[in-house]
Each structure stands twice: as structure tokens, then as C-alpha cells.
Coordinates of C-alpha atoms in Angstrom, one line a residue:
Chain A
X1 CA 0.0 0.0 0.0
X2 CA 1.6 3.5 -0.8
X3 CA 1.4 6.2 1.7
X4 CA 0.2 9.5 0.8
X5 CA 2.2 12.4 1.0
X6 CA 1.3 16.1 0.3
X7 CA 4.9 17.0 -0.6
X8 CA 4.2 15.6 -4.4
X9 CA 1.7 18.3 -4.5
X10 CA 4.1 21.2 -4.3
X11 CA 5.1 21.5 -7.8
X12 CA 1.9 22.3 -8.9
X13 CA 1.1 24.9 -6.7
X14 CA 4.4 26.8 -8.3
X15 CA 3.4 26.1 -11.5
X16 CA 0.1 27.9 -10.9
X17 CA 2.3 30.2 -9.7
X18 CA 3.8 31.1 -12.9
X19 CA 0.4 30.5 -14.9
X20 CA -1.1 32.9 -12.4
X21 CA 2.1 35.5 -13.4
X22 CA 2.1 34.4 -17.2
X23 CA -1.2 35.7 -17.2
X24 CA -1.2 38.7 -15.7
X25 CA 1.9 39.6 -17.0
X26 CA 0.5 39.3 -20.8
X27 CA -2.8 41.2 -19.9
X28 CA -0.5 43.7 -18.4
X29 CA 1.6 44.2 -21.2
X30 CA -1.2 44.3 -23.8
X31 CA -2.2 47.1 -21.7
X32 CA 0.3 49.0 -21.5
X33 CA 2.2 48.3 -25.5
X34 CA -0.7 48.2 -27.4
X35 CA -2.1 51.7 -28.5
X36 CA -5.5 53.4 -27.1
X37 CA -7.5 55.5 -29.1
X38 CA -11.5 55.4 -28.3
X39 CA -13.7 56.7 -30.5
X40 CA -17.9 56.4 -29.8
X41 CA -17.9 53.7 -32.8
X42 CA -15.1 51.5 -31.7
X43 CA -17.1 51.3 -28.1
X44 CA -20.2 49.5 -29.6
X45 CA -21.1 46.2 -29.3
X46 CA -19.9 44.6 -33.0
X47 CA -23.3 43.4 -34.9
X48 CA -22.3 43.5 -38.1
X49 CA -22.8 46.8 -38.7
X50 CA -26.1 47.0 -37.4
X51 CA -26.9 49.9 -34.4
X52 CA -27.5 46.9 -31.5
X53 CA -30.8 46.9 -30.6
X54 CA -31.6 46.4 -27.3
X55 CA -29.4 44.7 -24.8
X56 CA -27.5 41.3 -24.9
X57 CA -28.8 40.0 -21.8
X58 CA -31.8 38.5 -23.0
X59 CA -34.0 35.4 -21.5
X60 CA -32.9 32.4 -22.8
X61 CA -33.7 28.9 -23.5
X62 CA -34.5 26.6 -20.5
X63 CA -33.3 23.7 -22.3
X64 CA -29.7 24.9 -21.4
X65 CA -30.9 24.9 -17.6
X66 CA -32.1 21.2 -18.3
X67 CA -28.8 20.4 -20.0
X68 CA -26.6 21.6 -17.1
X69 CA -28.9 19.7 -14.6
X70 CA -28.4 16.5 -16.4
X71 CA -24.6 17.5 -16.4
X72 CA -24.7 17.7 -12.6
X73 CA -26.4 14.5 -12.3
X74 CA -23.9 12.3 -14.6
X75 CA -20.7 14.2 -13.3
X76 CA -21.5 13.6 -10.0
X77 CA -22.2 9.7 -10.9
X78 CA -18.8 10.2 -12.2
X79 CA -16.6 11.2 -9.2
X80 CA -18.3 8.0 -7.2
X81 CA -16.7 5.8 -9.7
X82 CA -13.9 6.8 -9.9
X83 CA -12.3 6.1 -6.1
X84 CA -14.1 2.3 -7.1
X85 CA -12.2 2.4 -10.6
X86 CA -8.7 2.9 -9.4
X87 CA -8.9 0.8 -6.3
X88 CA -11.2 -2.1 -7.4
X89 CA -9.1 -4.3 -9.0
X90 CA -5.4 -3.9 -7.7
X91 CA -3.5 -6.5 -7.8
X92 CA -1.5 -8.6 -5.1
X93 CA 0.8 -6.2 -2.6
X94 CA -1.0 -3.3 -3.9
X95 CA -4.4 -5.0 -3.1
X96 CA -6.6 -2.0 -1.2
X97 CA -9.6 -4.1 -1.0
X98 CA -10.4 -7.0 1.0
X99 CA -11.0 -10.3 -0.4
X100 CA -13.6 -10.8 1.3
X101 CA -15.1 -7.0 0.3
X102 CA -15.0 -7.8 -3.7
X103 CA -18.4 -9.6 -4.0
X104 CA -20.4 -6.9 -2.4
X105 CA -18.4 -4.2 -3.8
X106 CA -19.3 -5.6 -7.3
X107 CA -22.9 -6.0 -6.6
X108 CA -22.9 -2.4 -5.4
X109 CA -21.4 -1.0 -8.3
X110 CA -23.8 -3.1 -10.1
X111 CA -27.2 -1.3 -8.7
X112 CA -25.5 2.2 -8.6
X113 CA -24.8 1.7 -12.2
X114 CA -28.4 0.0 -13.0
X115 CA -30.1 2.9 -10.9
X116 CA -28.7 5.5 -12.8
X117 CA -29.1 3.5 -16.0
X118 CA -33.0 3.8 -15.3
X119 CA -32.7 7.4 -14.5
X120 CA -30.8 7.6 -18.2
X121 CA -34.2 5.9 -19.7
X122 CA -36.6 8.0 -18.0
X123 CA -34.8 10.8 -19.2
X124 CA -34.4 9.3 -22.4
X125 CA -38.5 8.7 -22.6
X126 CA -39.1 11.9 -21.4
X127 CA -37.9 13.8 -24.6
X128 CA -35.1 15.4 -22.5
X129 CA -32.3 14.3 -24.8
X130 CA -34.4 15.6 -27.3
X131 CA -33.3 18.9 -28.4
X132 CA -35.4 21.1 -30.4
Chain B
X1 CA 10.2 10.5 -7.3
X2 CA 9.6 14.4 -6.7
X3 CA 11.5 16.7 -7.6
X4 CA 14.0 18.8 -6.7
X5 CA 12.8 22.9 -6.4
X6 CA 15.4 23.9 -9.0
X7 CA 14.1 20.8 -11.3
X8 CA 10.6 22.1 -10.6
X9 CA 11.0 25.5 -11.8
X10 CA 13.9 24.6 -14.8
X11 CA 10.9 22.0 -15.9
X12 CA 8.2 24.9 -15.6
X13 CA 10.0 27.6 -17.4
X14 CA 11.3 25.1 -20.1
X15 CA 7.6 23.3 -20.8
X16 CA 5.9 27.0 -20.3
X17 CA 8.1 27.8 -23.3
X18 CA 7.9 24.4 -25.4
X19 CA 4.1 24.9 -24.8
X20 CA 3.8 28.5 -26.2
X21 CA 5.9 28.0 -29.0
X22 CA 4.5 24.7 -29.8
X23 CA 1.1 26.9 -30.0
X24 CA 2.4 29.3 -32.4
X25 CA 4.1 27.3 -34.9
X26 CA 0.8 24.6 -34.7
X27 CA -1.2 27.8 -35.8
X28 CA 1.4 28.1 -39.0
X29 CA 1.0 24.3 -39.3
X30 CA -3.3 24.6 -39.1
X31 CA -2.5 27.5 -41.9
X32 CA -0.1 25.1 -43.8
X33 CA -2.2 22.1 -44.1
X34 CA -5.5 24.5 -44.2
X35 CA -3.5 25.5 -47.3
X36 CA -2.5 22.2 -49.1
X37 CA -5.7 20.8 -48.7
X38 CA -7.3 23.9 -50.3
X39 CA -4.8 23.7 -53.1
X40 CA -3.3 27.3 -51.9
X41 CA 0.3 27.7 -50.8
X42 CA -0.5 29.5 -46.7
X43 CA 1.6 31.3 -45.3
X44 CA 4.9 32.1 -47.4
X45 CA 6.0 35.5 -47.2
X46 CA 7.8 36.4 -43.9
X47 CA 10.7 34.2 -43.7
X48 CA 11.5 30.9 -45.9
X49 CA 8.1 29.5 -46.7
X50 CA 7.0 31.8 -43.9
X51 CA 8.1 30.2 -41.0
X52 CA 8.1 33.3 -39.5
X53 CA 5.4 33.7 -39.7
X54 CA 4.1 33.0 -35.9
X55 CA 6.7 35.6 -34.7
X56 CA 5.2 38.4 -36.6
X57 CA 1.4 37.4 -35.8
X58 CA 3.2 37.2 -32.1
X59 CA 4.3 41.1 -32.6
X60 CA 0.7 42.1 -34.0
X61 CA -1.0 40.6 -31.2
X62 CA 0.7 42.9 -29.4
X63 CA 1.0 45.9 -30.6
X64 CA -2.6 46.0 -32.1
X65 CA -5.1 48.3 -30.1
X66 CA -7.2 46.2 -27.2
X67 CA -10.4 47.8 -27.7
X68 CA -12.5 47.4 -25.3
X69 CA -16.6 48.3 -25.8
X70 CA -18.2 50.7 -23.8
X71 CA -20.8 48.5 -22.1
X72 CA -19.2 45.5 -20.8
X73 CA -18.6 44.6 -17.9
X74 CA -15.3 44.9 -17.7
X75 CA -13.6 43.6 -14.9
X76 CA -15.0 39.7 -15.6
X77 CA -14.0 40.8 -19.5
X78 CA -10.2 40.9 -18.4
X79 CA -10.5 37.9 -16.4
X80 CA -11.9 35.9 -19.1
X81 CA -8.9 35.4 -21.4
X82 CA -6.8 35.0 -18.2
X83 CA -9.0 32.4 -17.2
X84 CA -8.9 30.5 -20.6
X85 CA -5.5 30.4 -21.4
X86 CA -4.7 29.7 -17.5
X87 CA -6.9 26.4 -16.8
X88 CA -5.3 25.4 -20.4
X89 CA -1.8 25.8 -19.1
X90 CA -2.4 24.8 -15.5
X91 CA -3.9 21.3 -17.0
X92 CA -0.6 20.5 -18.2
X93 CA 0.6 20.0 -14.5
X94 CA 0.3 15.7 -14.5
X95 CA 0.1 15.1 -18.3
X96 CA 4.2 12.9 -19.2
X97 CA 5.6 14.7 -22.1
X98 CA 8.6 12.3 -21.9
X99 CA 10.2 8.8 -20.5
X100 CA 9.1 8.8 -16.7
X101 CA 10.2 5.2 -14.4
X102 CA 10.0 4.0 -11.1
X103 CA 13.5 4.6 -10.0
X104 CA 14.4 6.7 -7.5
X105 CA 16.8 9.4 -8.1
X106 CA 15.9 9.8 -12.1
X107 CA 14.6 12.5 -13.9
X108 CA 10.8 12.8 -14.5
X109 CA 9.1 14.3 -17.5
X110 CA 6.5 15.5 -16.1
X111 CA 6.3 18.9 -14.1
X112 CA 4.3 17.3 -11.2
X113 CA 5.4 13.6 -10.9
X114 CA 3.6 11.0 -9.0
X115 CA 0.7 12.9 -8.5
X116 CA -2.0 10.1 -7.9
X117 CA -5.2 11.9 -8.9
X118 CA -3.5 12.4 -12.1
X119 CA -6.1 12.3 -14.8
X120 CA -9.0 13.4 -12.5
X121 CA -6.4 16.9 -12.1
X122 CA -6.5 17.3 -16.2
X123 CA -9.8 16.8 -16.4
X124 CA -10.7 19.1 -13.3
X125 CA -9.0 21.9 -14.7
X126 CA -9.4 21.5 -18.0
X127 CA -13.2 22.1 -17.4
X128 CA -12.7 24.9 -15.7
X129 CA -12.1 26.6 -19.5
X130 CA -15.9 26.4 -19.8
X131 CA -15.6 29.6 -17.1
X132 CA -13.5 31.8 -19.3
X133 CA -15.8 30.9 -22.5
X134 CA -19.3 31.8 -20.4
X135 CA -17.6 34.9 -18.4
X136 CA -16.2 36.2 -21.9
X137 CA -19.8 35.5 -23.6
X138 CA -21.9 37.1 -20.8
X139 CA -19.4 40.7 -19.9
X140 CA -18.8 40.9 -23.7
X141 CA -22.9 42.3 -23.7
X142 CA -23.1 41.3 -27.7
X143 CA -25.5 38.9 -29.0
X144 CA -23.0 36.7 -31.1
X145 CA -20.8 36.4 -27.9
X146 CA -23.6 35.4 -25.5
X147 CA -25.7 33.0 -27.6
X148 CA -21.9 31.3 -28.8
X149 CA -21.1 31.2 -24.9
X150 CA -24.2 29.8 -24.6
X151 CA -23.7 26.7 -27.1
X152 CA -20.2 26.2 -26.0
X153 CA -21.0 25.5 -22.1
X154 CA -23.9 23.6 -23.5
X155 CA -21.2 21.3 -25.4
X156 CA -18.3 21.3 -23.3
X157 CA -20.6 20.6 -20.2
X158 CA -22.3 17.5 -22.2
X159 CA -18.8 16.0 -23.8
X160 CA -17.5 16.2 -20.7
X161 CA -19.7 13.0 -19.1
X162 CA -18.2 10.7 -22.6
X163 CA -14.7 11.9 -21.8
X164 CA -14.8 10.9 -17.8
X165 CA -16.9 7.9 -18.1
X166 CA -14.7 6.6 -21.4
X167 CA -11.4 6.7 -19.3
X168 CA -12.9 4.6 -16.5
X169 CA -12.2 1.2 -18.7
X170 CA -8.7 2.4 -18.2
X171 CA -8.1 3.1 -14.9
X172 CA -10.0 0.0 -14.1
X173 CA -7.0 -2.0 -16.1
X174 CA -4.3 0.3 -14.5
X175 CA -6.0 0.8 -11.2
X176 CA -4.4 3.7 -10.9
X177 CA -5.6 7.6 -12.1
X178 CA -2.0 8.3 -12.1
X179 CA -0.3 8.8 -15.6
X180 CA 2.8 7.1 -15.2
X181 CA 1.2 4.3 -13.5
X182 CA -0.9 3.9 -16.4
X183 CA 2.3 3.7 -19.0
X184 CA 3.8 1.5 -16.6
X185 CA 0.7 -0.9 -17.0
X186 CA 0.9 -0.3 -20.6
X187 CA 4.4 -1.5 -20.6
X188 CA 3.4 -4.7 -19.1
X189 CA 0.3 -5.3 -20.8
X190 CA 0.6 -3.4 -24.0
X191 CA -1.0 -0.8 -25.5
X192 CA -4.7 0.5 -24.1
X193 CA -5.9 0.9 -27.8
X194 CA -5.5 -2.8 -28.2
X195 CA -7.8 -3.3 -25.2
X196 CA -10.2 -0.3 -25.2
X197 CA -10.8 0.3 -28.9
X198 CA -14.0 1.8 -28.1
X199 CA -13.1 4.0 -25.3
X200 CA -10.3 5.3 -27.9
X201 CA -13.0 6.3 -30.2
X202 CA -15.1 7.9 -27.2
X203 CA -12.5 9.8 -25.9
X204 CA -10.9 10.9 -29.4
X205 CA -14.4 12.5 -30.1
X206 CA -15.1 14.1 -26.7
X207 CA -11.3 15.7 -26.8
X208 CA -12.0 17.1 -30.4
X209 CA -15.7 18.5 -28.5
X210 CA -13.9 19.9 -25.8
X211 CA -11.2 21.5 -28.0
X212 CA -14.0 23.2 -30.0
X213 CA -12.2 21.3 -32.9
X214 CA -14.0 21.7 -36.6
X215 CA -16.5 19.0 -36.8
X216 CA -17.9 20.0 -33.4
X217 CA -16.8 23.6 -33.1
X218 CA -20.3 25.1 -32.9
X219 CA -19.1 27.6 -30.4
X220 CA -17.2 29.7 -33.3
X221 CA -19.5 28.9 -36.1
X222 CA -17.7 31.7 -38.2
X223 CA -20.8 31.6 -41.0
X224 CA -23.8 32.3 -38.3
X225 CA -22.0 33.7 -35.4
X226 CA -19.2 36.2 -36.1
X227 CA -16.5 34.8 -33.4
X228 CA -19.0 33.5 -31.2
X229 CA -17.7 34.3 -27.5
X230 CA -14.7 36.4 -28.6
X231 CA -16.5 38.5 -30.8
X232 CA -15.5 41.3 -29.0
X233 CA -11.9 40.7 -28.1
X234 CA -9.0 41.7 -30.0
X235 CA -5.6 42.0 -29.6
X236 CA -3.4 39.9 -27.1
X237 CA -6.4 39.4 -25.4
X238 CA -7.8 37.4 -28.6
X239 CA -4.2 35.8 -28.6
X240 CA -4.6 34.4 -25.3
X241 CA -7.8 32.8 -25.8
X242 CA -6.3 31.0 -29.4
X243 CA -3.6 30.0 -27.3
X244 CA -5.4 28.6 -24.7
X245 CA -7.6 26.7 -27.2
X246 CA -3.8 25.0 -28.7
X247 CA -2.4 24.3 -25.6
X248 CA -5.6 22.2 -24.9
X249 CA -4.8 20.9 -28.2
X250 CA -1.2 19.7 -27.5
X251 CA -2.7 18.3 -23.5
X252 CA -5.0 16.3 -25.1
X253 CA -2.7 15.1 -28.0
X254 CA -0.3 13.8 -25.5
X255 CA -3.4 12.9 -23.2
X256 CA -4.4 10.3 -25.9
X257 CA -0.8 8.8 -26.6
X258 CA -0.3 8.5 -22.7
X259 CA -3.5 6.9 -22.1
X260 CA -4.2 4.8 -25.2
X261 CA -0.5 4.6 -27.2
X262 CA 1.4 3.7 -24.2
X263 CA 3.0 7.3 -23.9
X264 CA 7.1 7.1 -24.6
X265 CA 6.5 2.9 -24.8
X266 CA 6.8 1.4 -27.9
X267 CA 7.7 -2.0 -28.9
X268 CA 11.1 -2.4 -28.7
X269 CA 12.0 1.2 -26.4
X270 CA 11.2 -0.1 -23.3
X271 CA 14.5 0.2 -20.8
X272 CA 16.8 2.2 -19.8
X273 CA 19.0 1.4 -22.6
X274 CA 16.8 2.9 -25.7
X275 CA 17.9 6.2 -24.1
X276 CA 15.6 9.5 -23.7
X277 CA 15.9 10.8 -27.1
X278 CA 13.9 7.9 -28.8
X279 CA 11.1 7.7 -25.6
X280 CA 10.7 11.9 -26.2
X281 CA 10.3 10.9 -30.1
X282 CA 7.8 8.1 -29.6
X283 CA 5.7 10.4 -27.2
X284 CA 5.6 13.6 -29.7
X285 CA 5.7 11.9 -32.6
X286 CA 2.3 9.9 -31.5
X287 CA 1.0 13.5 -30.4
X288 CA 2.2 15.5 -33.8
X289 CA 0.3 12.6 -35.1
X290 CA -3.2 13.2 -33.3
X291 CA -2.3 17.0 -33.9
X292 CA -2.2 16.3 -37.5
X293 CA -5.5 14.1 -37.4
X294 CA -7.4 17.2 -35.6
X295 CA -6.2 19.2 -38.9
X296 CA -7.2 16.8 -41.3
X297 CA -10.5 15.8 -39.5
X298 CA -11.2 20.0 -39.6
X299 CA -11.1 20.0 -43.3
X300 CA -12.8 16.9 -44.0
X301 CA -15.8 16.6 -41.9
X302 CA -18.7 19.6 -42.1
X303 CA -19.7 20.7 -39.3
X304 CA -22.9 19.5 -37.1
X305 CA -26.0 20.6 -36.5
X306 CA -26.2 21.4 -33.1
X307 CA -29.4 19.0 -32.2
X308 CA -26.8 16.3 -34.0
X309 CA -24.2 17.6 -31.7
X310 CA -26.1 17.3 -28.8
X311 CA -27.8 14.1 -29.7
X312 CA -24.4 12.3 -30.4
X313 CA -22.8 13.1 -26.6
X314 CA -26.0 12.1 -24.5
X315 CA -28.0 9.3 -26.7
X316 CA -24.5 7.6 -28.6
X317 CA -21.8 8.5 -26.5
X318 CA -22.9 8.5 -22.9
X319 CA -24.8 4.8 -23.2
X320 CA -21.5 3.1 -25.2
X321 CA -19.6 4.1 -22.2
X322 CA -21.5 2.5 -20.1
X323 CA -21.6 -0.4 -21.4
X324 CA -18.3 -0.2 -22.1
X325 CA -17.4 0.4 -18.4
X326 CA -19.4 -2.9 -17.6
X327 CA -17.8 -5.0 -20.0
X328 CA -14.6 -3.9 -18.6
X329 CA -15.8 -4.8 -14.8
X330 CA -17.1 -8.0 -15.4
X331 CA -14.0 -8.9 -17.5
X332 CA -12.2 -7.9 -14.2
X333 CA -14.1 -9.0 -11.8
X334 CA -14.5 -12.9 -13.3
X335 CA -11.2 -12.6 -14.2
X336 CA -11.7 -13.1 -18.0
X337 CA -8.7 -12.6 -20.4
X338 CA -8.3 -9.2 -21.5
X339 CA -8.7 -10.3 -25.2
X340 CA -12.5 -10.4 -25.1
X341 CA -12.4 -6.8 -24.6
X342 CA -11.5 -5.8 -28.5
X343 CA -14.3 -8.0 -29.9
X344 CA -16.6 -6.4 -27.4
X345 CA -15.9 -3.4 -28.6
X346 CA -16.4 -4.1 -32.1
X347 CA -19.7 -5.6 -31.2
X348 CA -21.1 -2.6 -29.4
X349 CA -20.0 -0.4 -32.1
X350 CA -21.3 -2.5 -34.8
X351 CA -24.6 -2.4 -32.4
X352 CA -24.6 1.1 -31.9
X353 CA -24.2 1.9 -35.9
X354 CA -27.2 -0.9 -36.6
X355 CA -29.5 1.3 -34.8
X356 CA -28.4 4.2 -35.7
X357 CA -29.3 3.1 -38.9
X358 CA -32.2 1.8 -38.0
X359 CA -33.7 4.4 -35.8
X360 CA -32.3 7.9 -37.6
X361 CA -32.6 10.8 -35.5
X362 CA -35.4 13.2 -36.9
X363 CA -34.8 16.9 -36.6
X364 CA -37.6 17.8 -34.5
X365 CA -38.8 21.2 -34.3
X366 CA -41.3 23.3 -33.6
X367 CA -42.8 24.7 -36.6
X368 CA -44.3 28.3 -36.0
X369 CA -46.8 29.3 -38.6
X370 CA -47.5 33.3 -37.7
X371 CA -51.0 34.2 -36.8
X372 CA -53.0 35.4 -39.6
X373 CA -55.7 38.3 -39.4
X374 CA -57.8 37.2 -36.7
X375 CA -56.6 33.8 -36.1
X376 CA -54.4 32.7 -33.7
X377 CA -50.8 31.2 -34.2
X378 CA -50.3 27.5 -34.2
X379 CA -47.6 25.6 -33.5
X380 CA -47.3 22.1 -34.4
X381 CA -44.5 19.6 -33.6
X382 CA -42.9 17.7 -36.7

């Protein structure tokens, strides 16, 4: 069994770090090279052309909301398996999971998987895949 | 295994670098093979055959005015590029770009080795791009940038479930979500593609989704939607986004030769003794090669309709992977040989294309008929 340790982490946090500066630093600099001449046509929204009419922030379709719950739903189906996926089936010296723990583990997996496959149906007969 | 600091932050610099340039000249690349397959020449006039192209777009970029419109919101409409061209770069952290190994002592290419949530970290992050895309579509306050934000979350949010749930076949052979244990496994076993044939295809397609790559890059529809979310941004801050859209290119390039070709392993470089030079070939030569697939897919394949687009990640995509994970758990689990897997594949695609075939997927829309004088309007369904 390996042990955890938080010191493998470190590298990352410098290298968001240097994203972080990387960032900044070109934002900064396209700030401050590029040149800056407003005029009242440059500040409008492009249309194409057209005067905008009216403002951007308009209602819009539900069917995104209904997409982003279904996200939430699967994703969150997601992160379950994977602790199962990258333990389950270790082999030997690296074994995390009892012998005795496989069976059940399996059937569990089993009926989380069949539960959200009906939940997939329902949505399926439902129209919600449907988009339109 | 870990680094030293000074390794860390030579290995940051140097890959922050590789990463940027790799960007610019795969941009002179896209416009060479954009070119050839056009029957044009590209790009030929600064430098020989214009490989200097990237520099000088580099220097416009910058020196270009950053116009910024007079009603957006302005301080989300700074963060956005930041945001996309930062969770691009910052999913690089786990992803092997070279030889890695067990010993203790030797040099790692990776910037964060033996990180064990490994893939989980990539795919975290590399989510978090949908943020900048929706934050640069809503502060931008132009219709071409919000409905194109709008589509993009809509398909980056639904190609993300494929892409998780398609890896899972793999990490239940490696039992590990770490990278280099998942090369290592590779090394004993052979290559993933040989076992997960299906999951290949899954993930291939979600990556080219999530990379806004032609076939599925709806978001940027140039014909119907200007830009789409960067519309309004120009100079380095529309640099920064293009950049962060390559260097999610190149992570899931080498993504899909760590996880499916077996990373730097390849039949007959497998020790110490085939030396770094040819395990750094084999890994960027099997990425140039899934760069250079994205190109040609981009001029080969029209693009969807988004109901298509849609329809393909949660009624084609979603349910194969599923399946696909089960096969792999009851292989595992009865302790079946690993060979059934590829004919299991090829079964559940062949299924999946039957009724496909069988059962096409109408476009279904509401049709609007406006009202006439003194009747009302009808809509029927089709």
C-alpha cells in the first residue's frame, strides 16, 4: 500500500504560480504596448454593422438549464466511480480491498450503475435528450 | 520520485516555453495544411516558406489596439482570457511529455510527478475553460458572444460526461488515475488501444468536442456567429484565448498517446538502454500525429447541426460508455482474459451503428406558422 504524502503536490502549486504570473503579466503588457484611441464607434457592441438593438442579456432557452442539470447529475455519478475504478481491482501487494469486500463491492457497483441507467431511460422517454 | 525545487521551476519555465511556441508554430501548421488541402500555398511571405510567420502574428498581437466596448462589464472581461489560457496551461501540470520510471533518483518528465489523482487533475481543470468561455460571452454584452457562450457550455458541459466515463475502462485495467502508472501498466500489458478500442474512439471524439475542434466547433461557427464568444476581443487578449484553445490541443494530444499509445513505450523502447531521445520521439511523434489528425478531421468533416451535436454526446456517447465500463468490470471481476475486450468493442460499435441506422434521428422542431388576421398562431410539432 503506498502512503500519501502532500509534498508531491508542491510542484503544482508553483506552476500555478507562474500561470497565475504568465497571465497577468500578458494582460498587463497588452495594456500598456498596445495603443489606445477610443472613439464612440469602436465602443459599440460589433453586430455587423447593425446599431444593436436592445441589450444582450436577454432570456434564454430553458433547455440549457435542463442540459446543465443532467450535467450535474452524470458528473456527480462520475466522481463516485472513480475512487471504485482505481482501487477495485489492484492486484497482489497493492491490493486495497479485502478479499472478502470484492463480492459486495461488485454487486454495489452493479445497482448504482443500474439505478442511474434507469434514471438515463426516464430521461431518455421523457424527450429530454431531445433537443429542439 | 519528486522533484527537486530547481528541477521544478527549470521543468516549468522550459515546458511553459515548449508549450507557447509549440502553440504558435501549430497555428502556422493549421494555416499550412488549411492550405495544401485547399490547393493554396499559406503562409509564405515572412521568412523561408514563412516560417516566420508565428513571430510576426506574435508582434501584431501585441501591438494591435485592445479595444474594449463601452458596455461591458469589464472587470469579468479581463478575467476571461486569463482564465482561458490559465486552466489550459495549468492542466498541463500531470500530463508525461517524456520517458518517466519507477527509480528513485531519475529525472521525470513531467512537471508534477507521481501525482495520484493524475487524470482526475487534467480533467478538473481542464473544465474549468468552460468559465472563461461563459464569463467572456456574458461581460462581452453582444449577442453573437452570449448565444456562442451559450452553445459552448452547453457542449463542453455535455462531452464532458463521454470523456470521464470513457477513461474509466482504463483506470479499471491500471488501477491507478495516475499517468505514469498507467504507462507502466501499458508497458506490461501493451498498449490500451488494443484493449479499449472503443473507449479510444469515445475519448478521441469528446477531446476534439472539448477543444472546440471543426467537426464539433459550434461555439465559433464563423458563417452564423461572427467569433461567437470572442466576438468582441481583440488583440493579445484574442491571442490568449487562441492559445489557450492550442495548448488544450497539445494536453489532449499527449493525453491520448499517454492513455491509449502507451506514452514514450513502444515496442522495442522499453528500458533504460533505448535512451531519452527515442522515448521523447515516440511520445511527440504519436501526439504531432493526433495534432495532425485534428487538422485533417477540420477539413474533412462539415460541421454538425447542433441538435446532432447534442444528440451524439447524450443518446450515442454517454450509453456506449456505459456499457463499455461494464464489460470492462465484469471482464475484471470474473477474471476473464483481457482479449475479449476488442471483440466487445467491435460488437457494441457495430450495435450502436445498426441502430443508428435503423432508428435515424429526426430533426424535430417546432414549426411556427405566424397568426394570420384574426386567427391565432399554431404551433405544431414535426
Amino acid at each position: 500500500m503506498q502512503s500519501f504524502d502532500l509534498a508531491t503536490y508542491y510542484p503544482i502549486f508553483i506552476f500555478l504560480v507562474f500561470v497565475l504570473g504568465f497571465a497577468v503579466t500578458a494582460m498587463a503588457m497588452a495594456h500598456l504596448v498596445g495603443p489606445a484611441r477610443k472613439t464612440p464607434v469602436k465602443q459599440m457592441p460589433y453586430e455587423s454593422g447593425m446599431d444593436p438593438v436592445g441589450d444582450a442579456r436577454q432570456h434564454f432557452d430553458v433547455k440549457f438549464y435542463l442540459i446543465a442539470i443532467l450535467f450535474l447529475v452524470f458528473d456527480v455519478e462520475l466522481l463516485f466511480l472513480y475512487p471504485w475504478a482505481a482501487m477495485a481491482y489492484r492486484e497482489g501487494n497493492e491490493a486495497l480491498l479485502p478479499a472478502e469486500l470484492r463480492g459486495p463491492v461488485f454487486v454495489v457497483v452493479l445497482v448504482f450503475l443500474a439505478t442511474l441507467a434507469i434514471g438515463y431511460v426516464y430521461a431518455w422517454r421523457k424527450g429530454v435528450f431531445q433537443w429542439r | 520520485m519528486t522533484h527537486t525545487l530547481l528541477q521544478t521551476i527549470i521543468t516549468i519555465v522550459v515546458m511553459m516555453g515548449v508549450l507557447q511556441g509549440a502553440c504558435a508554430y501549430l497555428i502556422y501548421v493549421e494555416r499550412k495544411v488549411a492550405a495544401y488541402m485547399q490547393a493554396r500555398i499559406g503562409p509564405n511571405r515572412v521568412g523561408p516558406f514563412g516560417l516566420l510567420q508565428p513571430i510576426a502574428d506574435g508582434l501584431k498581437f501585441l501591438f494591435k489596439e485592445e479595444v474594449i466596448p463601452g458596455n461591458v462589464d469589464k472587470l469579468l472581461f479581463l478575467l476571461s482570457p486569463a482564465v482561458a489560457v490559465g486552466t489550459a496551461t495549468f492542466a498541463f501540470a500531470v500530463v508525461p511529455f517524456g520517458p518517466t520510471s519507477n527509480t528513485p533518483g531519475e529525472y521525470q518528465f513531467v512537471i508534477a510527478p507521481g501525482i495520484d489523482i493524475g487524470i482526475l487533475f487534467t480533467f478538473a481543470i481542464g473544465s474549468l475553460a468552460a468559465y472563461g468561455i461563459i464569463l467572456g460571452g456574458w461581460s462581452s454584452n453582444n449577442k453573437y458572444s452570449f448565444l456562442g457562450a451559450m452553445r459552448s457550455t452547453a457542449q463542453i458541459i455535455s462531452y464532458e460526461i463521454p470523456l470521464g466515463m470513457s477513461i474509466l475502462g482504463v483506470v479499471l485495467l491500471a488501477g491507478s488515475l495516475n499517468l505514469e502508472r498507467i504507462i507502466d501498466q501499458q508497458v506490461r500489458d501493451g498498449w490500451n488501444v488494443f484493449y479499449q478500442p472503443l473507449a479510444f474512439l469515445l475519448f478521441l471524439l469528446a477531446v476534439m468536442a472539448e477543444c472546440n475542434r471543426l467537426p464539433f466547433d459550434l461555439p465559433e461557427a464563423e458563417q452564423e456567429l461572427i467569433g461567437g464568444y470572442h466576438t468582441e476581443y481583440s488583440g493579445l487578449k484574442f491571442g490568449l484565448f487562441f492559445l489557450g484553445e492550442y495548448t488544450h490541443v497539445i494536453t489532449t494530444a499527449l493525453l491520448l498517446s499517454v492513455v491509449f499509445f502507451g506514452g514514450w513505450y513502444f515496442p522495442g523502447i522499453v528500458g533504460p538502454e533505448s535512451g531519452i531521445i527515442l522515448k521523447l520521439l515516440s511520445i511527440w511523434l504519436k501526439a504531432l500525429a493526433f495534432i495532425l489528425f485534428y487538422m485533417f478531421i477540420r477539413w474533412t468533416i462539415p460541421r454538425f447541426r447542433f441538435d446532432q451535436l447534442m444528440g451524439l454526446a447524450w443518446r450515442t456517447l454517454i450509453p456506449l460508455a456505459m456499457v463499455n465500463l461494464v464489460c470492462v468490470m465484469l471482464v475484471k471481476e470474473f477474471r476473464l482474459s483481457l482479449w475479449l475486450l476488442p471483440p466487445t468493442s467491435l460488437a457494441l460499435l457495430l450495435g450502436a451503428t445498426v441502430l443508428s441506422l435503423k432508428y435515424p434521428q429526426q430533426p424535430r422542431r417546432r414549426l411556427l406558422t405566424v397568426a394570420a388576421d384574426g386567427q391565432p398562431a399554431v404551433t405544431t410539432a414535426r
